[in-house]
Amino acid sequence: MFELMLTLDLRDELSEEELAELRWHLGAGPKPETLRIVTEFPLVVEDEDGQPVIENYPEPLLADHSEAFKVEGALDSVLERREDAACGAWALTSRQEIHPDGFDLVGELLGWLATKADARHRRFDGSVDLGWIRSYEECQPEPLLVRDGEVVWPS
């Protein structure tokens, strides 16, 4: 289990549809009728004959608002409109627990967030700094980076 901590500012170019979907992912709004950011949520289930089939089960990816299971403290996600847009128009903070099995789906959302992040989050090598990540067994976090559209997950 990992602690995932997002601390970033987003530019003011988010459409109403994108904001609605982002709020849903953060547990702060209803599920939109159409998903555009992360569109597939594959889950293997058994059909009526007991055979495994893959079905689509959309669920918000950063929506825990409770006590943490492994990383201590509380889990939460907040998206706030900034009064001063000099630092970006939207302030996003999210602290979540994530299992490596969830890296792919969460990675899709984080890759999208990196494209919307304020320029101050871009590093000299072109990667985008979204916050940090750490194993629940470690004290020291590592930067949470998106490089070339892909999250650099811990190995």
PDB file of C-alpha atoms in Angstrom:
ATOM      1  CA  MET A   1       0.000   0.000   0.000  1.00  0.00           C
ATOM      2  CA  PHE A   2       1.229   3.485  -0.868  1.00  0.00           C
ATOM      3  CA  GLU A   3       0.426   7.001   0.269  1.00  0.00           C
ATOM      4  CA  LEU A   4      -0.361   9.160  -2.758  1.00  0.00           C
ATOM      5  CA  MET A   5      -0.223  12.902  -2.141  1.00  0.00           C
ATOM      6  CA  LEU A   6      -1.210  15.308  -4.898  1.00  0.00           C
ATOM      7  CA  THR A   7      -0.470  18.998  -4.420  1.00  0.00           C
ATOM      8  CA  LEU A   8      -0.832  20.944  -7.618  1.00  0.00           C
ATOM      9  CA  ASP A   9      -2.402  23.915  -9.283  1.00  0.00           C
ATOM     10  CA  LEU A  10      -4.391  23.568 -12.494  1.00  0.00           C
ATOM     11  CA  ARG A  11      -4.732  26.095 -15.292  1.00  0.00           C
ATOM     12  CA  ASP A  12      -8.037  27.792 -16.043  1.00  0.00           C
ATOM     13  CA  GLU A  13      -8.720  25.858 -19.241  1.00  0.00           C
ATOM     14  CA  LEU A  14     -10.873  23.101 -17.736  1.00  0.00           C
ATOM     15  CA  SER A  15     -14.256  22.652 -19.399  1.00  0.00           C
ATOM     16  CA  GLU A  16     -17.405  22.227 -17.309  1.00  0.00           C
ATOM     17  CA  GLU A  17     -17.456  18.542 -18.324  1.00  0.00           C
ATOM     18  CA  GLU A  18     -13.845  18.052 -17.197  1.00  0.00           C
ATOM     19  CA  LEU A  19     -14.500  19.823 -13.893  1.00  0.00           C
ATOM     20  CA  ALA A  20     -17.573  17.663 -13.272  1.00  0.00           C
ATOM     21  CA  GLU A  21     -15.625  14.462 -13.923  1.00  0.00           C
ATOM     22  CA  LEU A  22     -12.687  15.613 -11.815  1.00  0.00           C
ATOM     23  CA  ARG A  23     -15.025  16.475  -8.941  1.00  0.00           C
ATOM     24  CA  TRP A  24     -16.550  12.989  -9.237  1.00  0.00           C
ATOM     25  CA  HIS A  25     -13.083  11.393  -9.076  1.00  0.00           C
ATOM     26  CA  LEU A  26     -12.395  13.461  -5.945  1.00  0.00           C
ATOM     27  CA  GLY A  27     -15.648  12.363  -4.283  1.00  0.00           C
ATOM     28  CA  ALA A  28     -17.065  15.885  -4.517  1.00  0.00           C
ATOM     29  CA  GLY A  29     -19.791  15.465  -7.120  1.00  0.00           C
ATOM     30  CA  PRO A  30     -22.076  13.026  -8.921  1.00  0.00           C
ATOM     31  CA  LYS A  31     -20.894  10.731 -11.690  1.00  0.00           C
ATOM     32  CA  PRO A  32     -21.182  12.461 -15.061  1.00  0.00           C
ATOM     33  CA  GLU A  33     -23.274  10.800 -17.719  1.00  0.00           C
ATOM     34  CA  THR A  34     -20.250  10.585 -20.045  1.00  0.00           C
ATOM     35  CA  LEU A  35     -16.704   9.931 -18.831  1.00  0.00           C
ATOM     36  CA  ARG A  36     -13.974  11.590 -20.907  1.00  0.00           C
ATOM     37  CA  ILE A  37     -10.829  11.495 -18.755  1.00  0.00           C
ATOM     38  CA  VAL A  38     -10.723   7.841 -17.684  1.00  0.00           C
ATOM     39  CA  THR A  39     -13.235   5.953 -19.798  1.00  0.00           C
ATOM     40  CA  GLU A  40     -12.655   2.272 -19.063  1.00  0.00           C
ATOM     41  CA  PHE A  41     -12.748   0.647 -15.616  1.00  0.00           C
ATOM     42  CA  PRO A  42     -12.256  -3.049 -16.379  1.00  0.00           C
ATOM     43  CA  LEU A  43     -13.181  -5.555 -13.692  1.00  0.00           C
ATOM     44  CA  VAL A  44     -13.103  -9.339 -14.052  1.00  0.00           C
ATOM     45  CA  VAL A  45     -16.343 -10.926 -12.825  1.00  0.00           C
ATOM     46  CA  GLU A  46     -17.989 -14.308 -13.295  1.00  0.00           C
ATOM     47  CA  ASP A  47     -20.862 -14.644 -15.722  1.00  0.00           C
ATOM     48  CA  GLU A  48     -23.916 -16.847 -15.033  1.00  0.00           C
ATOM     49  CA  ASP A  49     -21.912 -19.903 -16.202  1.00  0.00           C
ATOM     50  CA  GLY A  50     -19.042 -19.173 -13.788  1.00  0.00           C
ATOM     51  CA  GLN A  51     -16.749 -17.992 -16.588  1.00  0.00           C
ATOM     52  CA  PRO A  52     -14.597 -14.904 -16.124  1.00  0.00           C
ATOM     53  CA  VAL A  53     -15.666 -11.887 -18.161  1.00  0.00           C
ATOM     54  CA  ILE A  54     -14.465  -8.291 -18.157  1.00  0.00           C
ATOM     55  CA  GLU A  55     -17.064  -5.652 -17.391  1.00  0.00           C
ATOM     56  CA  ASN A  56     -16.818  -1.888 -17.045  1.00  0.00           C
ATOM     57  CA  TYR A  57     -17.365  -0.662 -13.457  1.00  0.00           C
ATOM     58  CA  PRO A  58     -16.635   3.067 -13.238  1.00  0.00           C
ATOM     59  CA  GLU A  59     -15.645   4.267  -9.798  1.00  0.00           C
ATOM     60  CA  PRO A  60     -14.053   7.497  -8.597  1.00  0.00           C
ATOM     61  CA  LEU A  61     -10.293   7.129  -8.216  1.00  0.00           C
ATOM     62  CA  LEU A  62      -9.386   9.698  -5.544  1.00  0.00           C
ATOM     63  CA  ALA A  63     -12.598   9.768  -3.507  1.00  0.00           C
ATOM     64  CA  ASP A  64     -11.689   8.364  -0.081  1.00  0.00           C
ATOM     65  CA  HIS A  65     -12.746  10.734   2.696  1.00  0.00           C
ATOM     66  CA  SER A  66     -12.052   8.685   5.812  1.00  0.00           C
ATOM     67  CA  GLU A  67      -9.324   7.466   8.103  1.00  0.00           C
ATOM     68  CA  ALA A  68      -6.398   5.794   6.374  1.00  0.00           C
ATOM     69  CA  PHE A  69      -5.995   2.033   6.585  1.00  0.00           C
ATOM     70  CA  LYS A  70      -2.198   1.696   6.368  1.00  0.00           C
ATOM     71  CA  VAL A  71      -0.567   5.128   6.031  1.00  0.00           C
ATOM     72  CA  GLU A  72      -2.029   6.717   9.186  1.00  0.00           C
ATOM     73  CA  GLY A  73      -3.980   9.927   9.364  1.00  0.00           C
ATOM     74  CA  ALA A  74      -6.891  10.878   7.142  1.00  0.00           C
ATOM     75  CA  LEU A  75      -7.649  10.570   3.437  1.00  0.00           C
ATOM     76  CA  ASP A  76      -9.260  13.455   1.621  1.00  0.00           C
ATOM     77  CA  SER A  77      -9.463  15.303  -1.700  1.00  0.00           C
ATOM     78  CA  VAL A  78     -10.182  18.978  -2.291  1.00  0.00           C
ATOM     79  CA  LEU A  79     -10.472  21.132  -5.408  1.00  0.00           C
ATOM     80  CA  GLU A  80     -10.726  24.874  -4.762  1.00  0.00           C
ATOM     81  CA  ARG A  81     -11.060  27.814  -7.117  1.00  0.00           C
ATOM     82  CA  ARG A  82      -8.207  30.262  -6.499  1.00  0.00           C
ATOM     83  CA  GLU A  83      -8.981  33.940  -5.963  1.00  0.00           C
ATOM     84  CA  ASP A  84      -5.577  34.870  -7.406  1.00  0.00           C
ATOM     85  CA  ALA A  85      -5.100  32.966 -10.675  1.00  0.00           C
ATOM     86  CA  ALA A  86      -1.395  33.898 -10.902  1.00  0.00           C
ATOM     87  CA  CYS A  87      -0.588  30.452  -9.444  1.00  0.00           C
ATOM     88  CA  GLY A  88      -3.159  28.609 -11.526  1.00  0.00           C
ATOM     89  CA  ALA A  89      -6.933  28.819 -11.393  1.00  0.00           C
ATOM     90  CA  TRP A  90      -7.593  25.652  -9.375  1.00  0.00           C
ATOM     91  CA  ALA A  91      -5.829  24.301  -6.275  1.00  0.00           C
ATOM     92  CA  LEU A  92      -5.968  20.506  -5.968  1.00  0.00           C
ATOM     93  CA  THR A  93      -4.884  18.489  -2.955  1.00  0.00           C
ATOM     94  CA  SER A  94      -5.544  14.790  -2.497  1.00  0.00           C
ATOM     95  CA  ARG A  95      -4.165  12.298  -0.005  1.00  0.00           C
ATOM     96  CA  GLN A  96      -5.137   8.729  -0.805  1.00  0.00           C
ATOM     97  CA  GLU A  97      -4.004   5.161  -0.243  1.00  0.00           C
ATOM     98  CA  ILE A  98      -3.279   3.229  -3.398  1.00  0.00           C
ATOM     99  CA  HIS A  99      -2.382  -0.383  -4.044  1.00  0.00           C
ATOM    100  CA  PRO A 100      -0.092  -1.139  -7.012  1.00  0.00           C
ATOM    101  CA  ASP A 101      -3.056  -2.921  -8.657  1.00  0.00           C
ATOM    102  CA  GLY A 102      -4.626   0.530  -9.019  1.00  0.00           C
ATOM    103  CA  PHE A 103      -1.595   2.204 -10.595  1.00  0.00           C
ATOM    104  CA  ASP A 104      -2.871   1.858 -14.179  1.00  0.00           C
ATOM    105  CA  LEU A 105      -6.274   3.512 -13.686  1.00  0.00           C
ATOM    106  CA  VAL A 106      -5.017   6.202 -11.323  1.00  0.00           C
ATOM    107  CA  GLY A 107      -2.103   6.709 -13.717  1.00  0.00           C
ATOM    108  CA  GLU A 108      -4.553   7.624 -16.502  1.00  0.00           C
ATOM    109  CA  LEU A 109      -6.076  10.328 -14.316  1.00  0.00           C
ATOM    110  CA  LEU A 110      -2.675  11.596 -13.168  1.00  0.00           C
ATOM    111  CA  GLY A 111      -1.403  11.712 -16.749  1.00  0.00           C
ATOM    112  CA  TRP A 112      -4.388  13.872 -17.661  1.00  0.00           C
ATOM    113  CA  LEU A 113      -3.835  16.113 -14.618  1.00  0.00           C
ATOM    114  CA  ALA A 114      -0.223  16.634 -15.708  1.00  0.00           C
ATOM    115  CA  THR A 115      -1.474  18.103 -19.002  1.00  0.00           C
ATOM    116  CA  LYS A 116      -3.591  20.603 -17.055  1.00  0.00           C
ATOM    117  CA  ALA A 117      -0.998  21.498 -14.395  1.00  0.00           C
ATOM    118  CA  ASP A 118       0.291  25.046 -14.065  1.00  0.00           C
ATOM    119  CA  ALA A 119       3.702  25.622 -15.686  1.00  0.00           C
ATOM    120  CA  ARG A 120       5.365  25.897 -12.251  1.00  0.00           C
ATOM    121  CA  HIS A 121       4.981  22.113 -11.876  1.00  0.00           C
ATOM    122  CA  ARG A 122       7.083  21.399 -14.970  1.00  0.00           C
ATOM    123  CA  ARG A 123      10.676  20.378 -14.222  1.00  0.00           C
ATOM    124  CA  PHE A 124      13.793  21.105 -16.283  1.00  0.00           C
ATOM    125  CA  ASP A 125      13.617  17.624 -17.879  1.00  0.00           C
ATOM    126  CA  GLY A 126      10.013  18.108 -19.035  1.00  0.00           C
ATOM    127  CA  SER A 127       8.463  15.914 -16.349  1.00  0.00           C
ATOM    128  CA  VAL A 128       5.568  17.261 -14.291  1.00  0.00           C
ATOM    129  CA  ASP A 129       5.724  17.172 -10.486  1.00  0.00           C
ATOM    130  CA  LEU A 130       2.306  16.311  -9.031  1.00  0.00           C
ATOM    131  CA  GLY A 131       3.263  15.692  -5.390  1.00  0.00           C
ATOM    132  CA  TRP A 132       4.781  12.621  -3.795  1.00  0.00           C
ATOM    133  CA  ILE A 133       4.315   8.928  -3.106  1.00  0.00           C
ATOM    134  CA  ARG A 134       5.647   6.589  -0.444  1.00  0.00           C
ATOM    135  CA  SER A 135       5.211   3.020   0.674  1.00  0.00           C
ATOM    136  CA  TYR A 136       3.415   2.815   4.003  1.00  0.00           C
ATOM    137  CA  GLU A 137       6.556   1.099   5.350  1.00  0.00           C
ATOM    138  CA  GLU A 138       8.828   4.037   4.430  1.00  0.00           C
ATOM    139  CA  CYS A 139       9.221   7.391   6.140  1.00  0.00           C
ATOM    140  CA  GLN A 140      10.683   9.273   3.186  1.00  0.00           C
ATOM    141  CA  PRO A 141       8.413  10.039   0.196  1.00  0.00           C
ATOM    142  CA  GLU A 142       9.546  10.133  -3.434  1.00  0.00           C
ATOM    143  CA  PRO A 143       8.449  12.759  -5.977  1.00  0.00           C
ATOM    144  CA  LEU A 144       5.360  11.772  -7.941  1.00  0.00           C
ATOM    145  CA  LEU A 145       6.256  12.593 -11.526  1.00  0.00           C
ATOM    146  CA  VAL A 146       4.609  12.268 -14.915  1.00  0.00           C
ATOM    147  CA  ARG A 147       7.168  11.957 -17.708  1.00  0.00           C
ATOM    148  CA  ASP A 148       6.111  11.755 -21.363  1.00  0.00           C
ATOM    149  CA  GLY A 149       2.511  11.237 -20.289  1.00  0.00           C
ATOM    150  CA  GLU A 150       3.278   8.284 -17.992  1.00  0.00           C
ATOM    151  CA  VAL A 151       3.461   8.223 -14.198  1.00  0.00           C
ATOM    152  CA  VAL A 152       6.860   7.244 -12.806  1.00  0.00           C
ATOM    153  CA  TRP A 153       5.684   4.726 -10.197  1.00  0.00           C
ATOM    154  CA  PRO A 154       7.984   3.362  -7.479  1.00  0.00           C
ATOM    155  CA  SER A 155       9.641   0.076  -8.390  1.00  0.00           C
TER     156      SER A 155
END
